[in-house]
């Protein structure tokens, strides 16, 4: 108990005297003294921790791609929560040196980070997203929470975004295909948001197919260029010279 109290006091005094570095030194000294009072030797190790939890900025004014068929394209972050930090502390105890009664206790705190964000992909309405890469790593979409919005004109706001932005204040991004990813772990990517790319498939709809059909686009056909327009006429054609 003394080690906890003195560690807290040491951190406060050290921070006041020497800032964050002094706070760390004070906490270690206070914990060591408290450990002696408690009859044990306590050591604490801190893992790597981010100095800031700021989210990577997105590109303003970036064009929205239009896709046809299947294509791999990168996305643009349109909404994100601050990075989520998870601290995990483990404790290991061992007997005293030389068979003594003094007990040595070591604790270690490690930090992991995750992010929830929405990424705009392209203009809708798309058919599906087949694969997703984070940097060059192909993701298993069955692991984690991914929601794909195809960019229809009737799609509704995402429930996660709406829970933070508020009902009636959250855009549905109609006409825009986008993906929402929840609690994506960042440990494998240097605790930063990786570059997401998506394999998008967009099939031509029936309405588009009718508007872009060959029958509607072709107005005339020249089967044998240079042979004349009356070559295949079943009736005899005469050329009447102008008077």
JSON list of C-alpha atoms in Angstrom, two decimals:
[
{"chain": "A", "resi": 1, "resn": "UNK", "atom": "CA", "xyz": [0.00, 0.00, 0.00]},
{"chain": "A", "resi": 2, "resn": "UNK", "atom": "CA", "xyz": [2.87, 2.33, 0.87]},
{"chain": "A", "resi": 3, "resn": "UNK", "atom": "CA", "xyz": [4.42, 1.84, -2.56]},
{"chain": "A", "resi": 4, "resn": "UNK", "atom": "CA", "xyz": [1.20, 2.96, -4.28]},
{"chain": "A", "resi": 5, "resn": "UNK", "atom": "CA", "xyz": [0.83, 6.03, -2.07]},
{"chain": "A", "resi": 6, "resn": "UNK", "atom": "CA", "xyz": [4.48, 7.08, -2.34]},
{"chain": "A", "resi": 7, "resn": "UNK", "atom": "CA", "xyz": [4.53, 6.42, -6.09]},
{"chain": "A", "resi": 8, "resn": "UNK", "atom": "CA", "xyz": [1.57, 8.79, -6.54]},
{"chain": "A", "resi": 9, "resn": "UNK", "atom": "CA", "xyz": [3.17, 11.43, -4.32]},
{"chain": "A", "resi": 10, "resn": "UNK", "atom": "CA", "xyz": [6.51, 11.07, -6.09]},
{"chain": "A", "resi": 11, "resn": "UNK", "atom": "CA", "xyz": [4.88, 11.49, -9.51]},
{"chain": "A", "resi": 12, "resn": "UNK", "atom": "CA", "xyz": [3.08, 14.66, -8.38]},
{"chain": "A", "resi": 13, "resn": "UNK", "atom": "CA", "xyz": [6.20, 16.20, -6.85]},
{"chain": "A", "resi": 14, "resn": "UNK", "atom": "CA", "xyz": [8.39, 15.18, -9.77]},
{"chain": "A", "resi": 15, "resn": "UNK", "atom": "CA", "xyz": [5.96, 16.62, -12.31]},
{"chain": "A", "resi": 16, "resn": "UNK", "atom": "CA", "xyz": [5.84, 19.91, -10.40]},
{"chain": "A", "resi": 17, "resn": "UNK", "atom": "CA", "xyz": [9.64, 20.13, -10.26]},
{"chain": "A", "resi": 18, "resn": "UNK", "atom": "CA", "xyz": [10.74, 18.60, -13.57]},
{"chain": "A", "resi": 19, "resn": "UNK", "atom": "CA", "xyz": [7.69, 18.16, -15.77]},
{"chain": "A", "resi": 20, "resn": "UNK", "atom": "CA", "xyz": [6.66, 14.79, -17.28]},
{"chain": "A", "resi": 21, "resn": "UNK", "atom": "CA", "xyz": [10.20, 13.34, -17.03]},
{"chain": "A", "resi": 22, "resn": "UNK", "atom": "CA", "xyz": [10.46, 14.38, -13.41]},
{"chain": "A", "resi": 23, "resn": "UNK", "atom": "CA", "xyz": [7.08, 12.82, -12.79]},
{"chain": "A", "resi": 24, "resn": "UNK", "atom": "CA", "xyz": [8.27, 9.45, -14.08]},
{"chain": "A", "resi": 25, "resn": "UNK", "atom": "CA", "xyz": [11.43, 9.61, -11.96]},
{"chain": "A", "resi": 26, "resn": "UNK", "atom": "CA", "xyz": [9.45, 10.63, -8.90]},
{"chain": "A", "resi": 27, "resn": "UNK", "atom": "CA", "xyz": [6.97, 7.80, -9.38]},
{"chain": "A", "resi": 28, "resn": "UNK", "atom": "CA", "xyz": [9.78, 5.22, -9.62]},
{"chain": "A", "resi": 29, "resn": "UNK", "atom": "CA", "xyz": [11.57, 6.56, -6.56]},
{"chain": "A", "resi": 30, "resn": "UNK", "atom": "CA", "xyz": [8.36, 6.69, -4.55]},
{"chain": "A", "resi": 31, "resn": "UNK", "atom": "CA", "xyz": [7.43, 3.16, -5.59]},
{"chain": "A", "resi": 32, "resn": "UNK", "atom": "CA", "xyz": [10.88, 1.86, -4.66]},
{"chain": "A", "resi": 33, "resn": "UNK", "atom": "CA", "xyz": [10.77, 3.45, -1.22]},
{"chain": "A", "resi": 34, "resn": "UNK", "atom": "CA", "xyz": [7.23, 2.20, -0.66]},
{"chain": "A", "resi": 35, "resn": "UNK", "atom": "CA", "xyz": [8.29, -1.28, -1.72]},
{"chain": "A", "resi": 36, "resn": "UNK", "atom": "CA", "xyz": [10.97, -1.31, 0.97]},
{"chain": "A", "resi": 37, "resn": "UNK", "atom": "CA", "xyz": [8.42, -0.20, 3.54]},
{"chain": "A", "resi": 38, "resn": "UNK", "atom": "CA", "xyz": [6.01, -2.95, 2.44]},
{"chain": "A", "resi": 39, "resn": "UNK", "atom": "CA", "xyz": [8.81, -5.50, 2.67]},
{"chain": "A", "resi": 40, "resn": "UNK", "atom": "CA", "xyz": [9.04, -6.08, -1.05]},
{"chain": "A", "resi": 41, "resn": "UNK", "atom": "CA", "xyz": [10.97, -4.81, -4.06]},
{"chain": "A", "resi": 42, "resn": "UNK", "atom": "CA", "xyz": [8.55, -3.47, -6.68]},
{"chain": "A", "resi": 43, "resn": "UNK", "atom": "CA", "xyz": [9.50, -2.55, -10.21]},
{"chain": "A", "resi": 44, "resn": "UNK", "atom": "CA", "xyz": [7.26, -1.13, -12.91]},
{"chain": "A", "resi": 45, "resn": "UNK", "atom": "CA", "xyz": [7.91, -1.05, -16.63]},
{"chain": "A", "resi": 46, "resn": "UNK", "atom": "CA", "xyz": [6.01, 1.16, -19.06]},
{"chain": "A", "resi": 47, "resn": "UNK", "atom": "CA", "xyz": [5.58, 0.08, -22.67]},
{"chain": "A", "resi": 48, "resn": "UNK", "atom": "CA", "xyz": [5.65, 2.36, -25.69]},
{"chain": "A", "resi": 49, "resn": "UNK", "atom": "CA", "xyz": [2.85, 4.90, -25.71]},
{"chain": "A", "resi": 50, "resn": "UNK", "atom": "CA", "xyz": [1.70, 7.44, -28.29]},
{"chain": "A", "resi": 51, "resn": "UNK", "atom": "CA", "xyz": [2.39, 11.06, -27.48]},
{"chain": "A", "resi": 52, "resn": "UNK", "atom": "CA", "xyz": [-0.85, 12.12, -29.18]},
{"chain": "A", "resi": 53, "resn": "UNK", "atom": "CA", "xyz": [-4.03, 10.32, -30.14]},
{"chain": "A", "resi": 54, "resn": "UNK", "atom": "CA", "xyz": [-4.82, 12.65, -33.03]},
{"chain": "A", "resi": 55, "resn": "UNK", "atom": "CA", "xyz": [-6.47, 11.07, -36.07]},
{"chain": "A", "resi": 56, "resn": "UNK", "atom": "CA", "xyz": [-4.86, 11.21, -39.48]},
{"chain": "A", "resi": 57, "resn": "UNK", "atom": "CA", "xyz": [-6.32, 14.05, -41.51]},
{"chain": "A", "resi": 58, "resn": "UNK", "atom": "CA", "xyz": [-8.32, 13.35, -44.66]},
{"chain": "A", "resi": 59, "resn": "UNK", "atom": "CA", "xyz": [-8.01, 15.12, -48.01]},
{"chain": "A", "resi": 60, "resn": "UNK", "atom": "CA", "xyz": [-10.38, 18.03, -48.51]},
{"chain": "A", "resi": 61, "resn": "UNK", "atom": "CA", "xyz": [-11.82, 18.52, -51.99]},
{"chain": "A", "resi": 62, "resn": "UNK", "atom": "CA", "xyz": [-10.70, 15.14, -53.27]},
{"chain": "A", "resi": 63, "resn": "UNK", "atom": "CA", "xyz": [-12.60, 13.97, -56.35]},
{"chain": "A", "resi": 64, "resn": "UNK", "atom": "CA", "xyz": [-15.10, 11.13, -56.04]},
{"chain": "A", "resi": 65, "resn": "UNK", "atom": "CA", "xyz": [-14.17, 8.31, -58.46]},
{"chain": "A", "resi": 66, "resn": "UNK", "atom": "CA", "xyz": [-16.73, 6.70, -60.78]},
{"chain": "A", "resi": 67, "resn": "UNK", "atom": "CA", "xyz": [-16.13, 2.98, -61.31]},
{"chain": "A", "resi": 68, "resn": "UNK", "atom": "CA", "xyz": [-17.34, 0.38, -63.80]},
{"chain": "A", "resi": 69, "resn": "UNK", "atom": "CA", "xyz": [-16.75, -3.35, -63.66]},
{"chain": "A", "resi": 70, "resn": "UNK", "atom": "CA", "xyz": [-14.18, -4.35, -61.01]},
{"chain": "A", "resi": 71, "resn": "UNK", "atom": "CA", "xyz": [-11.42, -1.99, -59.93]},
{"chain": "A", "resi": 72, "resn": "UNK", "atom": "CA", "xyz": [-9.14, -1.46, -56.93]},
{"chain": "A", "resi": 73, "resn": "UNK", "atom": "CA", "xyz": [-9.16, 2.09, -55.61]},
{"chain": "A", "resi": 74, "resn": "UNK", "atom": "CA", "xyz": [-8.11, 3.91, -52.45]},
{"chain": "A", "resi": 75, "resn": "UNK", "atom": "CA", "xyz": [-10.54, 5.61, -50.09]},
{"chain": "A", "resi": 76, "resn": "UNK", "atom": "CA", "xyz": [-10.73, 8.90, -48.25]},
{"chain": "A", "resi": 77, "resn": "UNK", "atom": "CA", "xyz": [-11.51, 9.23, -44.53]},
{"chain": "A", "resi": 78, "resn": "UNK", "atom": "CA", "xyz": [-14.72, 11.23, -44.08]},
{"chain": "A", "resi": 79, "resn": "UNK", "atom": "CA", "xyz": [-15.40, 10.57, -40.37]},
{"chain": "A", "resi": 80, "resn": "UNK", "atom": "CA", "xyz": [-13.43, 9.15, -37.47]},
{"chain": "A", "resi": 81, "resn": "UNK", "atom": "CA", "xyz": [-13.41, 8.92, -33.70]},
{"chain": "A", "resi": 82, "resn": "UNK", "atom": "CA", "xyz": [-10.28, 9.66, -31.65]},
{"chain": "A", "resi": 83, "resn": "UNK", "atom": "CA", "xyz": [-7.97, 6.69, -31.30]},
{"chain": "A", "resi": 84, "resn": "UNK", "atom": "CA", "xyz": [-8.96, 4.36, -28.49]},
{"chain": "A", "resi": 85, "resn": "UNK", "atom": "CA", "xyz": [-6.19, 3.48, -26.02]},
{"chain": "A", "resi": 86, "resn": "UNK", "atom": "CA", "xyz": [-6.26, 0.22, -24.07]},
{"chain": "A", "resi": 87, "resn": "UNK", "atom": "CA", "xyz": [-3.76, -0.24, -21.20]},
{"chain": "A", "resi": 88, "resn": "UNK", "atom": "CA", "xyz": [-2.93, -3.76, -20.06]},
{"chain": "A", "resi": 89, "resn": "UNK", "atom": "CA", "xyz": [-0.94, -4.27, -16.81]},
{"chain": "A", "resi": 90, "resn": "UNK", "atom": "CA", "xyz": [0.61, -7.61, -15.85]},
{"chain": "A", "resi": 91, "resn": "UNK", "atom": "CA", "xyz": [2.31, -8.45, -12.53]},
{"chain": "A", "resi": 92, "resn": "UNK", "atom": "CA", "xyz": [4.96, -11.08, -11.79]},
{"chain": "A", "resi": 93, "resn": "UNK", "atom": "CA", "xyz": [6.12, -11.95, -8.26]},
{"chain": "A", "resi": 94, "resn": "UNK", "atom": "CA", "xyz": [9.23, -13.89, -7.29]},
{"chain": "A", "resi": 95, "resn": "UNK", "atom": "CA", "xyz": [10.96, -14.87, -4.05]},
{"chain": "A", "resi": 96, "resn": "UNK", "atom": "CA", "xyz": [13.74, -12.86, -2.42]},
{"chain": "A", "resi": 97, "resn": "UNK", "atom": "CA", "xyz": [17.38, -13.26, -3.32]},
{"chain": "A", "resi": 98, "resn": "UNK", "atom": "CA", "xyz": [19.38, -15.87, -1.39]},
{"chain": "A", "resi": 99, "resn": "UNK", "atom": "CA", "xyz": [16.29, -17.44, 0.05]},
{"chain": "A", "resi": 100, "resn": "UNK", "atom": "CA", "xyz": [15.36, -14.35, 2.00]},
{"chain": "A", "resi": 101, "resn": "UNK", "atom": "CA", "xyz": [11.82, -13.35, 2.84]},
{"chain": "A", "resi": 102, "resn": "UNK", "atom": "CA", "xyz": [11.87, -10.20, 0.74]},
{"chain": "A", "resi": 103, "resn": "UNK", "atom": "CA", "xyz": [9.61, -10.53, -2.29]},
{"chain": "A", "resi": 104, "resn": "UNK", "atom": "CA", "xyz": [10.33, -8.94, -5.66]},
{"chain": "A", "resi": 105, "resn": "UNK", "atom": "CA", "xyz": [7.32, -7.78, -7.69]},
{"chain": "A", "resi": 106, "resn": "UNK", "atom": "CA", "xyz": [7.47, -6.48, -11.23]},
{"chain": "A", "resi": 107, "resn": "UNK", "atom": "CA", "xyz": [4.60, -4.90, -13.16]},
{"chain": "A", "resi": 108, "resn": "UNK", "atom": "CA", "xyz": [4.52, -4.05, -16.83]},
{"chain": "A", "resi": 109, "resn": "UNK", "atom": "CA", "xyz": [1.99, -1.86, -18.63]},
{"chain": "A", "resi": 110, "resn": "UNK", "atom": "CA", "xyz": [1.56, -2.15, -22.39]},
{"chain": "A", "resi": 111, "resn": "UNK", "atom": "CA", "xyz": [-0.66, -0.05, -24.63]},
{"chain": "A", "resi": 112, "resn": "UNK", "atom": "CA", "xyz": [-2.66, -0.96, -27.70]},
{"chain": "A", "resi": 113, "resn": "UNK", "atom": "CA", "xyz": [-4.70, 1.29, -29.99]},
{"chain": "A", "resi": 114, "resn": "UNK", "atom": "CA", "xyz": [-7.73, 0.97, -32.25]},
{"chain": "A", "resi": 115, "resn": "UNK", "atom": "CA", "xyz": [-9.76, 3.31, -34.45]},
{"chain": "A", "resi": 116, "resn": "UNK", "atom": "CA", "xyz": [-13.34, 3.57, -35.69]},
{"chain": "A", "resi": 117, "resn": "UNK", "atom": "CA", "xyz": [-13.79, 5.46, -38.95]},
{"chain": "A", "resi": 118, "resn": "UNK", "atom": "CA", "xyz": [-15.78, 5.87, -42.16]},
{"chain": "A", "resi": 119, "resn": "UNK", "atom": "CA", "xyz": [-14.05, 5.82, -45.54]},
{"chain": "A", "resi": 120, "resn": "UNK", "atom": "CA", "xyz": [-15.56, 7.15, -48.77]},
{"chain": "A", "resi": 121, "resn": "UNK", "atom": "CA", "xyz": [-14.85, 4.85, -51.71]},
{"chain": "A", "resi": 122, "resn": "UNK", "atom": "CA", "xyz": [-16.54, 6.04, -54.92]},
{"chain": "A", "resi": 123, "resn": "UNK", "atom": "CA", "xyz": [-19.78, 7.21, -56.46]},
{"chain": "A", "resi": 124, "resn": "UNK", "atom": "CA", "xyz": [-22.71, 4.82, -56.00]},
{"chain": "A", "resi": 125, "resn": "UNK", "atom": "CA", "xyz": [-24.60, 2.74, -56.64]},
{"chain": "A", "resi": 126, "resn": "UNK", "atom": "CA", "xyz": [-22.03, -0.09, -56.50]},
{"chain": "A", "resi": 127, "resn": "UNK", "atom": "CA", "xyz": [-22.80, -3.81, -56.42]},
{"chain": "A", "resi": 128, "resn": "UNK", "atom": "CA", "xyz": [-20.37, -4.91, -53.68]},
{"chain": "A", "resi": 129, "resn": "UNK", "atom": "CA", "xyz": [-16.87, -4.64, -52.22]},
{"chain": "A", "resi": 130, "resn": "UNK", "atom": "CA", "xyz": [-15.00, -7.91, -52.68]},
{"chain": "A", "resi": 131, "resn": "UNK", "atom": "CA", "xyz": [-11.71, -7.33, -50.89]},
{"chain": "A", "resi": 132, "resn": "UNK", "atom": "CA", "xyz": [-10.08, -4.76, -48.60]},
{"chain": "A", "resi": 133, "resn": "UNK", "atom": "CA", "xyz": [-6.37, -4.08, -48.06]},
{"chain": "A", "resi": 134, "resn": "UNK", "atom": "CA", "xyz": [-4.71, -2.14, -45.25]},
{"chain": "A", "resi": 135, "resn": "UNK", "atom": "CA", "xyz": [-1.42, -0.98, -46.77]},
{"chain": "A", "resi": 136, "resn": "UNK", "atom": "CA", "xyz": [-0.42, -4.19, -48.59]},
{"chain": "A", "resi": 137, "resn": "UNK", "atom": "CA", "xyz": [-2.11, -6.59, -46.14]},
{"chain": "A", "resi": 138, "resn": "UNK", "atom": "CA", "xyz": [-5.28, -8.31, -47.32]},
{"chain": "A", "resi": 139, "resn": "UNK", "atom": "CA", "xyz": [-7.88, -8.15, -44.54]},
{"chain": "A", "resi": 140, "resn": "UNK", "atom": "CA", "xyz": [-10.17, -10.96, -43.46]},
{"chain": "A", "resi": 141, "resn": "UNK", "atom": "CA", "xyz": [-13.57, -9.27, -43.52]},
{"chain": "A", "resi": 142, "resn": "UNK", "atom": "CA", "xyz": [-15.04, -12.02, -41.32]},
{"chain": "A", "resi": 143, "resn": "UNK", "atom": "CA", "xyz": [-12.79, -10.75, -38.51]},
{"chain": "A", "resi": 144, "resn": "UNK", "atom": "CA", "xyz": [-14.01, -7.41, -37.22]},
{"chain": "A", "resi": 145, "resn": "UNK", "atom": "CA", "xyz": [-16.95, -5.17, -37.89]},
{"chain": "A", "resi": 146, "resn": "UNK", "atom": "CA", "xyz": [-17.34, -3.76, -41.42]},
{"chain": "A", "resi": 147, "resn": "UNK", "atom": "CA", "xyz": [-20.44, -2.12, -42.87]},
{"chain": "A", "resi": 148, "resn": "UNK", "atom": "CA", "xyz": [-20.63, -1.38, -46.58]},
{"chain": "A", "resi": 149, "resn": "UNK", "atom": "CA", "xyz": [-22.99, 1.29, -47.94]},
{"chain": "A", "resi": 150, "resn": "UNK", "atom": "CA", "xyz": [-23.42, 0.93, -51.70]},
{"chain": "A", "resi": 151, "resn": "UNK", "atom": "CA", "xyz": [-24.32, 4.58, -52.29]},
{"chain": "A", "resi": 152, "resn": "UNK", "atom": "CA", "xyz": [-27.99, 4.21, -53.09]},
{"chain": "A", "resi": 153, "resn": "UNK", "atom": "CA", "xyz": [-30.34, 7.17, -52.96]},
{"chain": "A", "resi": 154, "resn": "UNK", "atom": "CA", "xyz": [-32.33, 5.53, -50.15]},
{"chain": "A", "resi": 155, "resn": "UNK", "atom": "CA", "xyz": [-29.56, 4.45, -47.76]},
{"chain": "A", "resi": 156, "resn": "UNK", "atom": "CA", "xyz": [-29.86, 5.47, -44.11]},
{"chain": "A", "resi": 157, "resn": "UNK", "atom": "CA", "xyz": [-27.26, 6.97, -41.77]},
{"chain": "A", "resi": 158, "resn": "UNK", "atom": "CA", "xyz": [-24.82, 4.60, -40.10]},
{"chain": "A", "resi": 159, "resn": "UNK", "atom": "CA", "xyz": [-25.89, 3.77, -36.51]},
{"chain": "A", "resi": 160, "resn": "UNK", "atom": "CA", "xyz": [-22.39, 4.27, -35.06]},
{"chain": "A", "resi": 161, "resn": "UNK", "atom": "CA", "xyz": [-21.99, 7.72, -36.58]},
{"chain": "A", "resi": 162, "resn": "UNK", "atom": "CA", "xyz": [-25.55, 8.61, -35.62]},
{"chain": "A", "resi": 163, "resn": "UNK", "atom": "CA", "xyz": [-24.90, 7.62, -31.98]},
{"chain": "A", "resi": 164, "resn": "UNK", "atom": "CA", "xyz": [-22.22, 10.34, -31.82]},
{"chain": "A", "resi": 165, "resn": "UNK", "atom": "CA", "xyz": [-23.57, 12.96, -34.21]},
{"chain": "A", "resi": 166, "resn": "UNK", "atom": "CA", "xyz": [-27.19, 12.68, -33.13]},
{"chain": "A", "resi": 167, "resn": "UNK", "atom": "CA", "xyz": [-30.41, 11.65, -34.82]},
{"chain": "A", "resi": 168, "resn": "UNK", "atom": "CA", "xyz": [-31.33, 14.07, -37.57]},
{"chain": "A", "resi": 169, "resn": "UNK", "atom": "CA", "xyz": [-27.83, 15.56, -37.63]},
{"chain": "A", "resi": 170, "resn": "UNK", "atom": "CA", "xyz": [-26.05, 12.66, -39.32]},
{"chain": "A", "resi": 171, "resn": "UNK", "atom": "CA", "xyz": [-25.69, 12.61, -43.13]},
{"chain": "A", "resi": 172, "resn": "UNK", "atom": "CA", "xyz": [-26.61, 9.41, -44.95]},
{"chain": "A", "resi": 173, "resn": "UNK", "atom": "CA", "xyz": [-24.10, 10.15, -47.74]},
{"chain": "A", "resi": 174, "resn": "UNK", "atom": "CA", "xyz": [-26.65, 9.13, -50.35]},
{"chain": "A", "resi": 175, "resn": "UNK", "atom": "CA", "xyz": [-25.11, 8.59, -53.75]},
{"chain": "A", "resi": 176, "resn": "UNK", "atom": "CA", "xyz": [-21.73, 7.89, -52.12]},
{"chain": "A", "resi": 177, "resn": "UNK", "atom": "CA", "xyz": [-20.41, 4.38, -51.50]},
{"chain": "A", "resi": 178, "resn": "UNK", "atom": "CA", "xyz": [-18.52, 4.20, -48.20]},
{"chain": "A", "resi": 179, "resn": "UNK", "atom": "CA", "xyz": [-17.35, 1.72, -45.57]},
{"chain": "A", "resi": 180, "resn": "UNK", "atom": "CA", "xyz": [-17.57, 1.99, -41.78]},
{"chain": "A", "resi": 181, "resn": "UNK", "atom": "CA", "xyz": [-14.95, 0.08, -39.77]},
{"chain": "A", "resi": 182, "resn": "UNK", "atom": "CA", "xyz": [-15.27, -0.30, -36.00]},
{"chain": "A", "resi": 183, "resn": "UNK", "atom": "CA", "xyz": [-12.37, -0.74, -33.54]},
{"chain": "A", "resi": 184, "resn": "UNK", "atom": "CA", "xyz": [-9.75, -1.54, -36.16]},
{"chain": "A", "resi": 185, "resn": "UNK", "atom": "CA", "xyz": [-6.51, -2.61, -34.34]},
{"chain": "A", "resi": 186, "resn": "UNK", "atom": "CA", "xyz": [-3.51, -0.47, -35.26]},
{"chain": "A", "resi": 187, "resn": "UNK", "atom": "CA", "xyz": [-0.72, -2.52, -33.66]},
{"chain": "A", "resi": 188, "resn": "UNK", "atom": "CA", "xyz": [0.36, -4.14, -36.94]},
{"chain": "A", "resi": 189, "resn": "UNK", "atom": "CA", "xyz": [0.59, -0.73, -38.66]},
{"chain": "A", "resi": 190, "resn": "UNK", "atom": "CA", "xyz": [2.80, 1.23, -36.28]},
{"chain": "A", "resi": 191, "resn": "UNK", "atom": "CA", "xyz": [-0.21, 2.59, -34.37]},
{"chain": "A", "resi": 192, "resn": "UNK", "atom": "CA", "xyz": [-1.28, 4.71, -37.34]},
{"chain": "A", "resi": 193, "resn": "UNK", "atom": "CA", "xyz": [-4.19, 4.58, -39.76]},
{"chain": "A", "resi": 194, "resn": "UNK", "atom": "CA", "xyz": [-3.05, 2.49, -42.74]},
{"chain": "A", "resi": 195, "resn": "UNK", "atom": "CA", "xyz": [-3.82, 3.26, -46.36]},
{"chain": "A", "resi": 196, "resn": "UNK", "atom": "CA", "xyz": [-7.06, 1.41, -47.11]},
{"chain": "A", "resi": 197, "resn": "UNK", "atom": "CA", "xyz": [-7.78, 0.23, -50.65]},
{"chain": "A", "resi": 198, "resn": "UNK", "atom": "CA", "xyz": [-10.91, -1.53, -51.88]},
{"chain": "A", "resi": 199, "resn": "UNK", "atom": "CA", "xyz": [-11.76, -3.86, -54.73]},
{"chain": "A", "resi": 200, "resn": "UNK", "atom": "CA", "xyz": [-15.09, -2.50, -55.94]},
{"chain": "A", "resi": 201, "resn": "UNK", "atom": "CA", "xyz": [-17.50, -4.21, -58.30]},
{"chain": "A", "resi": 202, "resn": "UNK", "atom": "CA", "xyz": [-20.16, -2.18, -60.08]},
{"chain": "A", "resi": 203, "resn": "UNK", "atom": "CA", "xyz": [-22.46, -3.88, -62.53]},
{"chain": "A", "resi": 204, "resn": "UNK", "atom": "CA", "xyz": [-24.39, -1.87, -65.08]},
{"chain": "A", "resi": 205, "resn": "UNK", "atom": "CA", "xyz": [-28.00, -1.64, -63.94]},
{"chain": "A", "resi": 206, "resn": "UNK", "atom": "CA", "xyz": [-30.91, -2.60, -66.21]},
{"chain": "A", "resi": 207, "resn": "UNK", "atom": "CA", "xyz": [-31.86, 1.04, -66.69]},
{"chain": "A", "resi": 208, "resn": "UNK", "atom": "CA", "xyz": [-28.28, 1.99, -67.56]},
{"chain": "A", "resi": 209, "resn": "UNK", "atom": "CA", "xyz": [-28.05, -1.00, -69.87]},
{"chain": "A", "resi": 210, "resn": "UNK", "atom": "CA", "xyz": [-31.16, 0.11, -71.78]},
{"chain": "A", "resi": 211, "resn": "UNK", "atom": "CA", "xyz": [-29.91, 3.68, -72.03]},
{"chain": "A", "resi": 212, "resn": "UNK", "atom": "CA", "xyz": [-26.48, 2.52, -73.19]},
{"chain": "A", "resi": 213, "resn": "UNK", "atom": "CA", "xyz": [-27.65, -0.38, -75.37]},
{"chain": "A", "resi": 214, "resn": "UNK", "atom": "CA", "xyz": [-26.15, -0.90, -78.81]},
{"chain": "A", "resi": 215, "resn": "UNK", "atom": "CA", "xyz": [-29.58, -0.50, -80.44]},
{"chain": "A", "resi": 216, "resn": "UNK", "atom": "CA", "xyz": [-30.01, 2.96, -78.96]},
{"chain": "A", "resi": 217, "resn": "UNK", "atom": "CA", "xyz": [-26.49, 4.14, -79.75]},
{"chain": "A", "resi": 218, "resn": "UNK", "atom": "CA", "xyz": [-26.07, 2.90, -83.34]},
{"chain": "A", "resi": 219, "resn": "UNK", "atom": "CA", "xyz": [-27.81, 5.14, -85.91]},
{"chain": "A", "resi": 220, "resn": "UNK", "atom": "CA", "xyz": [-26.31, 3.73, -89.12]},
{"chain": "A", "resi": 221, "resn": "UNK", "atom": "CA", "xyz": [-24.06, 0.92, -90.34]},
{"chain": "A", "resi": 222, "resn": "UNK", "atom": "CA", "xyz": [-21.68, 0.86, -93.33]},
{"chain": "A", "resi": 223, "resn": "UNK", "atom": "CA", "xyz": [-21.06, -2.82, -94.08]},
{"chain": "A", "resi": 224, "resn": "UNK", "atom": "CA", "xyz": [-18.60, -2.31, -96.91]},
{"chain": "A", "resi": 225, "resn": "UNK", "atom": "CA", "xyz": [-17.11, 1.18, -96.70]},
{"chain": "A", "resi": 226, "resn": "UNK", "atom": "CA", "xyz": [-16.64, 2.82, -100.09]},
{"chain": "A", "resi": 227, "resn": "UNK", "atom": "CA", "xyz": [-19.10, 0.55, -101.94]},
{"chain": "A", "resi": 228, "resn": "UNK", "atom": "CA", "xyz": [-22.01, 2.93, -101.84]},
{"chain": "A", "resi": 229, "resn": "UNK", "atom": "CA", "xyz": [-25.18, 3.16, -99.84]},
{"chain": "A", "resi": 230, "resn": "UNK", "atom": "CA", "xyz": [-27.42, 1.38, -102.43]},
{"chain": "A", "resi": 231, "resn": "UNK", "atom": "CA", "xyz": [-25.29, -1.77, -102.96]},
{"chain": "A", "resi": 232, "resn": "UNK", "atom": "CA", "xyz": [-27.64, -4.04, -101.06]},
{"chain": "A", "resi": 233, "resn": "UNK", "atom": "CA", "xyz": [-30.91, -2.42, -102.13]},
{"chain": "A", "resi": 234, "resn": "UNK", "atom": "CA", "xyz": [-33.14, -5.16, -103.67]},
{"chain": "A", "resi": 235, "resn": "UNK", "atom": "CA", "xyz": [-34.62, -2.62, -106.11]},
{"chain": "A", "resi": 236, "resn": "UNK", "atom": "CA", "xyz": [-32.82, -1.09, -109.05]},
{"chain": "A", "resi": 237, "resn": "UNK", "atom": "CA", "xyz": [-31.68, 2.42, -108.36]},
{"chain": "A", "resi": 238, "resn": "UNK", "atom": "CA", "xyz": [-31.15, 4.99, -111.12]},
{"chain": "A", "resi": 239, "resn": "UNK", "atom": "CA", "xyz": [-29.07, 8.07, -111.05]},
{"chain": "A", "resi": 240, "resn": "UNK", "atom": "CA", "xyz": [-30.90, 10.96, -112.66]},
{"chain": "A", "resi": 241, "resn": "UNK", "atom": "CA", "xyz": [-28.59, 13.80, -113.62]},
{"chain": "A", "resi": 242, "resn": "UNK", "atom": "CA", "xyz": [-29.67, 17.23, -112.63]},
{"chain": "A", "resi": 243, "resn": "UNK", "atom": "CA", "xyz": [-31.13, 19.29, -115.43]}
]
